[in-house]
Structure formats: structure tokens, C-alpha cells
Amino acid sequence: MRASPLATLLAIAASLAATSALAQAPAAPAQVAIPQQIACLGEEPFWRLDASRTTGSLQRLGGKSRQVVELRGELMAISFLTPKALVWRGDSTRLPSETVVATLREEACSSTMKDGPPQAWRAILSTRPGEAITGCCSVKNGYDTTKAPLAAFAAKAEGDWSRNFPAYAGAIARCVNDSGVAVREVAKAWKVDRNLVAVRMVANDGKAWNCAVDTTSKARPQSTSVAVTEPPLVGAGAPVFYPARDTPPLVTCGRLERIAGPRGRTEGWLHYDRC
């Protein structure tokens, strides 16, 4: 039976409307890398500052040993300047109270004590009135983890293990916190049976571990190392989950999604398409 001309026109119009809607759908905003970590070293006198966007550690000589001051602060970029400039300002977390301000400028900076290629940034550090000492720095960029889009679990593909993340979240947290493994990331979680959840973890040293959690028991999770000869786990690493830490993950490529708890607090991140 032939379709009427009107039906044909309506079908064509519907197809064109759908195509137009897809064309006009707003694209997901690109994730832009921003300064995330700095590592600065001065030699005359010696000092070293390692800092993220929120925390830092300052080392310097004190008597016959090195003193270490732990800091909480903020890394700020001054985007309109050329060359680029950054400021890291932080306060000591313990008494005696101390404020550290490091101003970084993007310019070649060479060591005064040894040969080697120059660093890309120069720093001026001040910790007290009347003091200004210099050093050289490296700066690492990464996605702004606070602005990563929220993970939409229900919209994920069937083969994506994180689709069921809410059901696995408790077991993952127990494995990360109580397994005895220094966990860098989680590659996958899956249900073994009605009460048992398995979690594939990757430690800070790169070694893989399997963790098993009985969701009906408060017993400590059971962890076993994964042999290098074991076949790859289907679906592992697509995505990986980074647990929330004081220092967020440094991600420079792929797609990052934030996982928020019931009160909006960040519980970690999902990372797709890693470099």
C-alpha cells in the first residue's frame, strides 16, 4: 500500500526537525586545563615549595636540619598578564602561625648551583616582612576538578560499569579505606552474587588488587593481588574512579566527571579516555 503524499511530507518534516534539533543541541563545554600544581626550588638560601591549588609544603634549612611547614592556601592565575603570572598564598596549619606568598612569572630560570636546562618559571618567595628570595619552578596544568560536569549514571551505556556506581559506592569506599592497600584509583566494580561486590583497585605503585566486600557484614574487606599474567578484566579502566583526596587528580586529557554525594560533597571523579 502506497503512502499518501501528505504522510510522506509529514515523515520528511519529522526527519528534518529531528536533524535540526540534533544540530542545534548545545555541545558539552570543553574542559580546559588550568595550573594545578607548582614545584619551586631556591638554592641561595635553600628552600622548596610544593603546592596544589589548596595545600602546600615548604622546606627550608633550620639549624642543621630541614624544617617543613605544612600549608593550606590558594593558587591564583593572573590571566591578563604577558608573560603569564601565578600567585600561591597559604598559611601554616600549625603554630607558630606563618604566611607564605610565592609569585611566579613565566620566564626561563636557571639554577645557580648546577648545570642543566632552565625551568619555565621564576619565583619570588616571601615568608616574613623584609624578605624576598628567589627560585625556579615547574608548573603542571590539569582540568579544573571543581567544574567537571556531574556524572549522570542513568544515562550511561549498558557496558559502562559506573552505570551502577551508586549501588557499589559503599563497597568501593570500604575497599579504598579499609583494604590496607594505598589505592590510587578504582578500575571497576561489579556484583559477584547477591551479597558480594568485587572491586578492582590500582595501588600507588601501579599494582592491581582485587577487593571483595560482603555487603551484609561489617567484616574487613578481603584483598588479593592480581598476577601480571592474569587476562585483562573486561571493562576495567573505562572509566577509572579517583577517590576524593586533599589533592585532586591531575587530569590533562579525556573527559572528567564529578561524583557528588547526597549533600553535594565531592566523593570522587570518573575519568574516561585517558592518555
PDB file of N, CA and C in Angstrom, residues 7-101:
ATOM      1  N   ALA A   7       1.344  11.950   4.044  1.00  0.00           N
ATOM      2  CA  ALA A   7       2.102  11.151   5.014  1.00  0.00           C
ATOM      3  C   ALA A   7       3.586  11.220   4.724  1.00  0.00           C
ATOM      4  N   THR A   8       3.919  11.187   3.425  1.00  0.00           N
ATOM      5  CA  THR A   8       5.334  11.266   3.046  1.00  0.00           C
ATOM      6  C   THR A   8       5.932  12.602   3.463  1.00  0.00           C
ATOM      7  N   LEU A   9       5.189  13.683   3.212  1.00  0.00           N
ATOM      8  CA  LEU A   9       5.667  15.014   3.594  1.00  0.00           C
ATOM      9  C   LEU A   9       5.842  15.133   5.100  1.00  0.00           C
ATOM     10  N   LEU A  10       4.901  14.565   5.858  1.00  0.00           N
ATOM     11  CA  LEU A  10       4.998  14.619   7.316  1.00  0.00           C
ATOM     12  C   LEU A  10       6.223  13.860   7.804  1.00  0.00           C
ATOM     13  N   ALA A  11       6.502  12.703   7.198  1.00  0.00           N
ATOM     14  CA  ALA A  11       7.676  11.918   7.596  1.00  0.00           C
ATOM     15  C   ALA A  11       8.957  12.679   7.318  1.00  0.00           C
ATOM     16  N   ILE A  12       9.005  13.332   6.130  1.00  0.00           N
ATOM     17  CA  ILE A  12      10.193  14.118   5.787  1.00  0.00           C
ATOM     18  C   ILE A  12      10.360  15.280   6.755  1.00  0.00           C
ATOM     19  N   ALA A  13       9.269  15.957   7.088  1.00  0.00           N
ATOM     20  CA  ALA A  13       9.331  17.091   8.008  1.00  0.00           C
ATOM     21  C   ALA A  13       9.810  16.657   9.384  1.00  0.00           C
ATOM     22  N   ALA A  14       9.315  15.494   9.841  1.00  0.00           N
ATOM     23  CA  ALA A  14       9.734  14.998  11.156  1.00  0.00           C
ATOM     24  C   ALA A  14      11.218  14.682  11.157  1.00  0.00           C
ATOM     25  N   SER A  15      11.700  14.093  10.050  1.00  0.00           N
ATOM     26  CA  SER A  15      13.126  13.761   9.955  1.00  0.00           C
ATOM     27  C   SER A  15      13.976  15.014   9.967  1.00  0.00           C
ATOM     28  N   LEU A  16      13.539  16.029   9.205  1.00  0.00           N
ATOM     29  CA  LEU A  16      14.288  17.288   9.169  1.00  0.00           C
ATOM     30  C   LEU A  16      14.286  17.971  10.524  1.00  0.00           C
ATOM     31  N   ALA A  17      13.164  17.918  11.228  1.00  0.00           N
ATOM     32  CA  ALA A  17      13.079  18.541  12.548  1.00  0.00           C
ATOM     33  C   ALA A  17      14.023  17.866  13.524  1.00  0.00           C
ATOM     34  N   ALA A  18      14.073  16.527  13.461  1.00  0.00           N
ATOM     35  CA  ALA A  18      14.972  15.797  14.357  1.00  0.00           C
ATOM     36  C   ALA A  18      16.420  16.133  14.059  1.00  0.00           C
ATOM     37  N   THR A  19      16.751  16.204  12.746  1.00  0.00           N
ATOM     38  CA  THR A  19      18.124  16.547  12.363  1.00  0.00           C
ATOM     39  C   THR A  19      18.481  17.944  12.831  1.00  0.00           C
ATOM     40  N   SER A  20      17.528  18.886  12.671  1.00  0.00           N
ATOM     41  CA  SER A  20      17.776  20.264  13.103  1.00  0.00           C
ATOM     42  C   SER A  20      17.975  20.345  14.599  1.00  0.00           C
ATOM     43  N   ALA A  21      17.176  19.569  15.351  1.00  0.00           N
ATOM     44  CA  ALA A  21      17.302  19.593  16.812  1.00  0.00           C
ATOM     45  C   ALA A  21      18.660  19.088  17.246  1.00  0.00           C
ATOM     46  N   LEU A  22      19.127  18.017  16.558  1.00  0.00           N
ATOM     47  CA  LEU A  22      20.447  17.490  16.898  1.00  0.00           C
ATOM     48  C   LEU A  22      21.531  18.496  16.578  1.00  0.00           C
ATOM     49  N   ALA A  23      21.370  19.188  15.444  1.00  0.00           N
ATOM     50  CA  ALA A  23      22.386  20.156  15.038  1.00  0.00           C
ATOM     51  C   ALA A  23      22.442  21.329  15.992  1.00  0.00           C
ATOM     52  N   GLN A  24      21.259  21.702  16.562  1.00  0.00           N
ATOM     53  CA  GLN A  24      21.203  22.865  17.430  1.00  0.00           C
ATOM     54  C   GLN A  24      21.444  22.525  18.894  1.00  0.00           C
ATOM     55  N   ALA A  25      21.562  21.236  19.234  1.00  0.00           N
ATOM     56  CA  ALA A  25      21.780  20.853  20.631  1.00  0.00           C
ATOM     57  C   ALA A  25      23.111  21.415  21.109  1.00  0.00           C
ATOM     58  N   PRO A  26      23.126  22.049  22.255  1.00  0.00           N
ATOM     59  CA  PRO A  26      24.369  22.647  22.739  1.00  0.00           C
ATOM     60  C   PRO A  26      25.424  21.589  23.009  1.00  0.00           C
ATOM     61  N   ALA A  27      26.619  21.828  22.519  1.00  0.00           N
ATOM     62  CA  ALA A  27      27.723  20.897  22.754  1.00  0.00           C
ATOM     63  C   ALA A  27      28.194  21.015  24.194  1.00  0.00           C
ATOM     64  N   ALA A  28      28.687  19.908  24.725  1.00  0.00           N
ATOM     65  CA  ALA A  28      29.218  19.936  26.089  1.00  0.00           C
ATOM     66  C   ALA A  28      30.419  20.869  26.135  1.00  0.00           C
ATOM     67  N   PRO A  29      30.499  21.728  27.141  1.00  0.00           N
ATOM     68  CA  PRO A  29      31.622  22.659  27.211  1.00  0.00           C
ATOM     69  C   PRO A  29      32.946  21.918  27.314  1.00  0.00           C
ATOM     70  N   ALA A  30      33.935  22.433  26.600  1.00  0.00           N
ATOM     71  CA  ALA A  30      35.259  21.812  26.628  1.00  0.00           C
ATOM     72  C   ALA A  30      35.876  21.969  28.011  1.00  0.00           C
ATOM     73  N   GLN A  31      36.563  20.936  28.453  1.00  0.00           N
ATOM     74  CA  GLN A  31      37.253  21.001  29.737  1.00  0.00           C
ATOM     75  C   GLN A  31      38.637  21.591  29.495  1.00  0.00           C
ATOM     76  N   VAL A  32      38.931  22.676  30.185  1.00  0.00           N
ATOM     77  CA  VAL A  32      40.150  23.443  29.955  1.00  0.00           C
ATOM     78  C   VAL A  32      41.139  23.174  31.078  1.00  0.00           C
ATOM     79  N   ALA A  33      42.393  22.952  30.701  1.00  0.00           N
ATOM     80  CA  ALA A  33      43.442  22.734  31.699  1.00  0.00           C
ATOM     81  C   ALA A  33      43.884  24.071  32.284  1.00  0.00           C
ATOM     82  N   ILE A  34      44.038  24.100  33.598  1.00  0.00           N
ATOM     83  CA  ILE A  34      44.496  25.291  34.313  1.00  0.00           C
ATOM     84  C   ILE A  34      45.643  24.886  35.238  1.00  0.00           C
ATOM     85  N   PRO A  35      46.439  25.842  35.737  1.00  0.00           N
ATOM     86  CA  PRO A  35      47.523  25.489  36.668  1.00  0.00           C
ATOM     87  C   PRO A  35      46.978  24.768  37.898  1.00  0.00           C
ATOM     88  N   GLN A  36      47.560  23.602  38.203  1.00  0.00           N
ATOM     89  CA  GLN A  36      47.093  22.784  39.318  1.00  0.00           C
ATOM     90  C   GLN A  36      48.171  22.541  40.368  1.00  0.00           C
ATOM     91  N   GLN A  37      49.410  22.428  39.950  1.00  0.00           N
ATOM     92  CA  GLN A  37      50.494  22.108  40.885  1.00  0.00           C
ATOM     93  C   GLN A  37      51.732  22.924  40.535  1.00  0.00           C
ATOM     94  N   ILE A  38      52.464  23.332  41.574  1.00  0.00           N
ATOM     95  CA  ILE A  38      53.737  24.017  41.363  1.00  0.00           C
ATOM     96  C   ILE A  38      54.807  23.326  42.204  1.00  0.00           C
ATOM     97  N   ALA A  39      56.024  23.331  41.681  1.00  0.00           N
ATOM     98  CA  ALA A  39      57.180  22.806  42.409  1.00  0.00           C
ATOM     99  C   ALA A  39      58.308  23.808  42.218  1.00  0.00           C
ATOM    100  N   CYS A  40      58.687  24.491  43.298  1.00  0.00           N
ATOM    101  CA  CYS A  40      59.675  25.567  43.227  1.00  0.00           C
ATOM    102  C   CYS A  40      60.871  25.242  44.112  1.00  0.00           C
ATOM    103  N   LEU A  41      62.049  25.642  43.650  1.00  0.00           N
ATOM    104  CA  LEU A  41      63.281  25.370  44.385  1.00  0.00           C
ATOM    105  C   LEU A  41      64.183  26.583  44.341  1.00  0.00           C
ATOM    106  N   GLY A  42      64.626  27.017  45.523  1.00  0.00           N
ATOM    107  CA  GLY A  42      65.623  28.071  45.635  1.00  0.00           C
ATOM    108  C   GLY A  42      66.876  27.513  46.284  1.00  0.00           C
ATOM    109  N   GLU A  43      68.029  28.078  45.944  1.00  0.00           N
ATOM    110  CA  GLU A  43      69.291  27.467  46.382  1.00  0.00           C
ATOM    111  C   GLU A  43      70.155  28.370  47.250  1.00  0.00           C
ATOM    112  N   GLU A  44      69.976  29.655  47.197  1.00  0.00           N
ATOM    113  CA  GLU A  44      70.819  30.558  47.991  1.00  0.00           C
ATOM    114  C   GLU A  44      69.948  31.621  48.647  1.00  0.00           C
ATOM    115  N   PRO A  45      69.344  31.346  49.802  1.00  0.00           N
ATOM    116  CA  PRO A  45      69.425  30.123  50.613  1.00  0.00           C
ATOM    117  C   PRO A  45      68.483  29.036  50.077  1.00  0.00           C
ATOM    118  N   PHE A  46      68.645  27.798  50.622  1.00  0.00           N
ATOM    119  CA  PHE A  46      67.822  26.686  50.165  1.00  0.00           C
ATOM    120  C   PHE A  46      66.382  26.840  50.636  1.00  0.00           C
ATOM    121  N   TRP A  47      65.442  26.577  49.729  1.00  0.00           N
ATOM    122  CA  TRP A  47      64.026  26.433  50.072  1.00  0.00           C
ATOM    123  C   TRP A  47      63.350  25.631  48.967  1.00  0.00           C
ATOM    124  N   ARG A  48      62.251  24.986  49.306  1.00  0.00           N
ATOM    125  CA  ARG A  48      61.470  24.225  48.328  1.00  0.00           C
ATOM    126  C   ARG A  48      59.997  24.331  48.685  1.00  0.00           C
ATOM    127  N   LEU A  49      59.184  24.679  47.694  1.00  0.00           N
ATOM    128  CA  LEU A  49      57.739  24.772  47.872  1.00  0.00           C
ATOM    129  C   LEU A  49      57.061  23.847  46.872  1.00  0.00           C
ATOM    130  N   ASP A  50      56.299  22.894  47.390  1.00  0.00           N
ATOM    131  CA  ASP A  50      55.466  22.021  46.565  1.00  0.00           C
ATOM    132  C   ASP A  50      54.018  22.295  46.946  1.00  0.00           C
ATOM    133  N   ALA A  51      53.196  22.661  45.973  1.00  0.00           N
ATOM    134  CA  ALA A  51      51.835  23.070  46.311  1.00  0.00           C
ATOM    135  C   ALA A  51      50.848  22.678  45.226  1.00  0.00           C
ATOM    136  N   SER A  52      49.621  22.400  45.680  1.00  0.00           N
ATOM    137  CA  SER A  52      48.490  22.186  44.780  1.00  0.00           C
ATOM    138  C   SER A  52      47.623  23.439  44.848  1.00  0.00           C
ATOM    139  N   ARG A  53      46.409  23.338  44.393  1.00  0.00           N
ATOM    140  CA  ARG A  53      45.528  24.508  44.435  1.00  0.00           C
ATOM    141  C   ARG A  53      45.056  24.827  45.845  1.00  0.00           C
ATOM    142  N   THR A  54      45.190  23.890  46.776  1.00  0.00           N
ATOM    143  CA  THR A  54      44.671  24.124  48.126  1.00  0.00           C
ATOM    144  C   THR A  54      45.655  23.825  49.249  1.00  0.00           C
ATOM    145  N   THR A  55      46.687  23.043  48.988  1.00  0.00           N
ATOM    146  CA  THR A  55      47.629  22.670  50.041  1.00  0.00           C
ATOM    147  C   THR A  55      49.057  22.862  49.556  1.00  0.00           C
ATOM    148  N   GLY A  56      49.983  22.948  50.522  1.00  0.00           N
ATOM    149  CA  GLY A  56      51.380  23.110  50.154  1.00  0.00           C
ATOM    150  C   GLY A  56      52.302  22.654  51.261  1.00  0.00           C
ATOM    151  N   SER A  57      53.571  22.532  50.918  1.00  0.00           N
ATOM    152  CA  SER A  57      54.602  22.138  51.871  1.00  0.00           C
ATOM    153  C   SER A  57      55.855  22.945  51.562  1.00  0.00           C
ATOM    154  N   LEU A  58      56.358  23.658  52.565  1.00  0.00           N
ATOM    155  CA  LEU A  58      57.560  24.477  52.411  1.00  0.00           C
ATOM    156  C   LEU A  58      58.696  23.863  53.213  1.00  0.00           C
ATOM    157  N   GLN A  59      59.806  23.608  52.547  1.00  0.00           N
ATOM    158  CA  GLN A  59      61.014  23.111  53.209  1.00  0.00           C
ATOM    159  C   GLN A  59      62.086  24.195  53.165  1.00  0.00           C
ATOM    160  N   ARG A  60      62.827  24.307  54.253  1.00  0.00           N
ATOM    161  CA  ARG A  60      63.954  25.240  54.290  1.00  0.00           C
ATOM    162  C   ARG A  60      64.915  24.794  55.368  1.00  0.00           C
ATOM    163  N   LEU A  61      66.097  25.360  55.361  1.00  0.00           N
ATOM    164  CA  LEU A  61      67.101  24.997  56.349  1.00  0.00           C
ATOM    165  C   LEU A  61      66.797  25.664  57.676  1.00  0.00           C
ATOM    166  N   GLY A  62      66.991  24.900  58.759  1.00  0.00           N
ATOM    167  CA  GLY A  62      66.823  25.429  60.102  1.00  0.00           C
ATOM    168  C   GLY A  62      67.823  24.772  61.021  1.00  0.00           C
ATOM    169  N   GLY A  63      68.886  25.466  61.376  1.00  0.00           N
ATOM    170  CA  GLY A  63      69.963  24.839  62.135  1.00  0.00           C
ATOM    171  C   GLY A  63      70.696  23.853  61.253  1.00  0.00           C
ATOM    172  N   LYS A  64      70.796  22.597  61.699  1.00  0.00           N
ATOM    173  CA  LYS A  64      71.488  21.566  60.929  1.00  0.00           C
ATOM    174  C   LYS A  64      70.536  20.661  60.145  1.00  0.00           C
ATOM    175  N   SER A  65      69.262  20.971  60.193  1.00  0.00           N
ATOM    176  CA  SER A  65      68.282  20.116  59.522  1.00  0.00           C
ATOM    177  C   SER A  65      67.319  20.959  58.698  1.00  0.00           C
ATOM    178  N   ARG A  66      66.487  20.269  57.931  1.00  0.00           N
ATOM    179  CA  ARG A  66      65.468  20.955  57.150  1.00  0.00           C
ATOM    180  C   ARG A  66      64.183  21.070  57.951  1.00  0.00           C
ATOM    181  N   GLN A  67      63.580  22.232  57.889  1.00  0.00           N
ATOM    182  CA  GLN A  67      62.286  22.444  58.512  1.00  0.00           C
ATOM    183  C   GLN A  67      61.200  22.290  57.450  1.00  0.00           C
ATOM    184  N   VAL A  68      60.083  21.688  57.837  1.00  0.00           N
ATOM    185  CA  VAL A  68      58.961  21.502  56.919  1.00  0.00           C
ATOM    186  C   VAL A  68      57.728  22.160  57.519  1.00  0.00           C
ATOM    187  N   VAL A  69      57.097  23.034  56.758  1.00  0.00           N
ATOM    188  CA  VAL A  69      55.879  23.718  57.183  1.00  0.00           C
ATOM    189  C   VAL A  69      54.748  23.291  56.253  1.00  0.00           C
ATOM    190  N   GLU A  70      53.699  22.713  56.827  1.00  0.00           N
ATOM    191  CA  GLU A  70      52.526  22.326  56.040  1.00  0.00           C
ATOM    192  C   GLU A  70      51.587  23.523  55.935  1.00  0.00           C
ATOM    193  N   LEU A  71      51.018  23.716  54.750  1.00  0.00           N
ATOM    194  CA  LEU A  71      50.256  24.929  54.464  1.00  0.00           C
ATOM    195  C   LEU A  71      48.901  24.604  53.845  1.00  0.00           C
ATOM    196  N   ARG A  72      47.966  25.509  54.063  1.00  0.00           N
ATOM    197  CA  ARG A  72      46.704  25.490  53.318  1.00  0.00           C
ATOM    198  C   ARG A  72      46.555  26.856  52.672  1.00  0.00           C
ATOM    199  N   GLY A  73      46.220  26.849  51.388  1.00  0.00           N
ATOM    200  CA  GLY A  73      46.168  28.130  50.704  1.00  0.00           C
ATOM    201  C   GLY A  73      45.429  28.061  49.392  1.00  0.00           C
ATOM    202  N   GLU A  74      45.874  28.887  48.448  1.00  0.00           N
ATOM    203  CA  GLU A  74      45.159  29.021  47.182  1.00  0.00           C
ATOM    204  C   GLU A  74      46.145  29.391  46.084  1.00  0.00           C
ATOM    205  N   LEU A  75      45.952  28.789  44.917  1.00  0.00           N
ATOM    206  CA  LEU A  75      46.745  29.106  43.732  1.00  0.00           C
ATOM    207  C   LEU A  75      45.890  29.953  42.802  1.00  0.00           C
ATOM    208  N   MET A  76      46.385  31.133  42.472  1.00  0.00           N
ATOM    209  CA  MET A  76      45.625  32.070  41.645  1.00  0.00           C
ATOM    210  C   MET A  76      46.404  32.391  40.379  1.00  0.00           C
ATOM    211  N   ALA A  77      45.721  32.386  39.243  1.00  0.00           N
ATOM    212  CA  ALA A  77      46.328  32.746  37.965  1.00  0.00           C
ATOM    213  C   ALA A  77      45.928  34.170  37.605  1.00  0.00           C
ATOM    214  N   ILE A  78      46.897  34.960  37.159  1.00  0.00           N
ATOM    215  CA  ILE A  78      46.628  36.319  36.683  1.00  0.00           C
ATOM    216  C   ILE A  78      46.641  36.239  35.159  1.00  0.00           C
ATOM    217  N   SER A  79      45.473  36.017  34.592  1.00  0.00           N
ATOM    218  CA  SER A  79      45.371  35.610  33.190  1.00  0.00           C
ATOM    219  C   SER A  79      45.654  36.721  32.195  1.00  0.00           C
ATOM    220  N   PHE A  80      45.499  37.979  32.589  1.00  0.00           N
ATOM    221  CA  PHE A  80      45.629  39.063  31.615  1.00  0.00           C
ATOM    222  C   PHE A  80      47.068  39.541  31.432  1.00  0.00           C
ATOM    223  N   LEU A  81      48.002  38.997  32.206  1.00  0.00           N
ATOM    224  CA  LEU A  81      49.394  39.426  32.095  1.00  0.00           C
ATOM    225  C   LEU A  81      50.142  38.614  31.045  1.00  0.00           C
ATOM    226  N   THR A  82      51.103  39.262  30.411  1.00  0.00           N
ATOM    227  CA  THR A  82      52.029  38.603  29.490  1.00  0.00           C
ATOM    228  C   THR A  82      53.444  39.054  29.837  1.00  0.00           C
ATOM    229  N   PRO A  83      54.342  38.140  30.205  1.00  0.00           N
ATOM    230  CA  PRO A  83      54.176  36.696  30.359  1.00  0.00           C
ATOM    231  C   PRO A  83      53.175  36.339  31.471  1.00  0.00           C
ATOM    232  N   LYS A  84      52.771  35.074  31.495  1.00  0.00           N
ATOM    233  CA  LYS A  84      51.807  34.603  32.483  1.00  0.00           C
ATOM    234  C   LYS A  84      52.365  34.725  33.892  1.00  0.00           C
ATOM    235  N   ALA A  85      51.467  34.883  34.855  1.00  0.00           N
ATOM    236  CA  ALA A  85      51.878  35.002  36.255  1.00  0.00           C
ATOM    237  C   ALA A  85      50.920  34.228  37.149  1.00  0.00           C
ATOM    238  N   LEU A  86      51.453  33.683  38.237  1.00  0.00           N
ATOM    239  CA  LEU A  86      50.679  32.953  39.239  1.00  0.00           C
ATOM    240  C   LEU A  86      51.067  33.456  40.618  1.00  0.00           C
ATOM    241  N   VAL A  87      50.139  33.340  41.550  1.00  0.00           N
ATOM    242  CA  VAL A  87      50.425  33.646  42.953  1.00  0.00           C
ATOM    243  C   VAL A  87      49.901  32.501  43.800  1.00  0.00           C
ATOM    244  N   TRP A  88      50.755  31.962  44.659  1.00  0.00           N
ATOM    245  CA  TRP A  88      50.306  30.974  45.640  1.00  0.00           C
ATOM    246  C   TRP A  88      50.480  31.589  47.024  1.00  0.00           C
ATOM    247  N   ARG A  89      49.396  31.614  47.783  1.00  0.00           N
ATOM    248  CA  ARG A  89      49.419  32.182  49.132  1.00  0.00           C
ATOM    249  C   ARG A  89      48.810  31.169  50.082  1.00  0.00           C
ATOM    250  N   GLY A  90      49.501  30.906  51.190  1.00  0.00           N
ATOM    251  CA  GLY A  90      48.986  29.941  52.148  1.00  0.00           C
ATOM    252  C   GLY A  90      49.426  30.250  53.563  1.00  0.00           C
ATOM    253  N   ASP A  91      48.711  29.683  54.511  1.00  0.00           N
ATOM    254  CA  ASP A  91      49.017  29.846  55.938  1.00  0.00           C
ATOM    255  C   ASP A  91      49.372  28.493  56.535  1.00  0.00           C
ATOM    256  N   SER A  92      50.256  28.518  57.507  1.00  0.00           N
ATOM    257  CA  SER A  92      50.675  27.280  58.163  1.00  0.00           C
ATOM    258  C   SER A  92      49.497  26.649  58.890  1.00  0.00           C
ATOM    259  N   THR A  93      49.480  25.323  58.921  1.00  0.00           N
ATOM    260  CA  THR A  93      48.388  24.605  59.576  1.00  0.00           C
ATOM    261  C   THR A  93      48.642  24.418  61.067  1.00  0.00           C
ATOM    262  N   ARG A  94      49.854  24.714  61.513  1.00  0.00           N
ATOM    263  CA  ARG A  94      50.207  24.575  62.925  1.00  0.00           C
ATOM    264  C   ARG A  94      50.942  25.818  63.410  1.00  0.00           C
ATOM    265  N   LEU A  95      50.929  26.004  64.712  1.00  0.00           N
ATOM    266  CA  LEU A  95      51.675  27.116  65.298  1.00  0.00           C
ATOM    267  C   LEU A  95      53.167  26.818  65.256  1.00  0.00           C
ATOM    268  N   PRO A  96      54.008  27.850  65.137  1.00  0.00           N
ATOM    269  CA  PRO A  96      53.671  29.269  65.052  1.00  0.00           C
ATOM    270  C   PRO A  96      53.056  29.626  63.702  1.00  0.00           C
ATOM    271  N   SER A  97      52.132  30.583  63.733  1.00  0.00           N
ATOM    272  CA  SER A  97      51.439  30.988  62.519  1.00  0.00           C
ATOM    273  C   SER A  97      52.415  31.622  61.530  1.00  0.00           C
ATOM    274  N   GLU A  98      52.251  31.262  60.273  1.00  0.00           N
ATOM    275  CA  GLU A  98      53.155  31.763  59.245  1.00  0.00           C
ATOM    276  C   GLU A  98      52.410  31.850  57.922  1.00  0.00           C
ATOM    277  N   THR A  99      52.663  32.919  57.177  1.00  0.00           N
ATOM    278  CA  THR A  99      52.060  33.106  55.862  1.00  0.00           C
ATOM    279  C   THR A  99      53.145  33.062  54.799  1.00  0.00           C
ATOM    280  N   VAL A 100      52.875  32.311  53.743  1.00  0.00           N
ATOM    281  CA  VAL A 100      53.832  32.154  52.644  1.00  0.00           C
ATOM    282  C   VAL A 100      53.190  32.691  51.370  1.00  0.00           C
ATOM    283  N   VAL A 101      53.922  33.552  50.662  1.00  0.00           N
ATOM    284  CA  VAL A 101      53.453  34.089  49.386  1.00  0.00           C
ATOM    285  C   VAL A 101      54.531  33.840  48.335  1.00  0.00           C
TER     286      VAL A 101
END
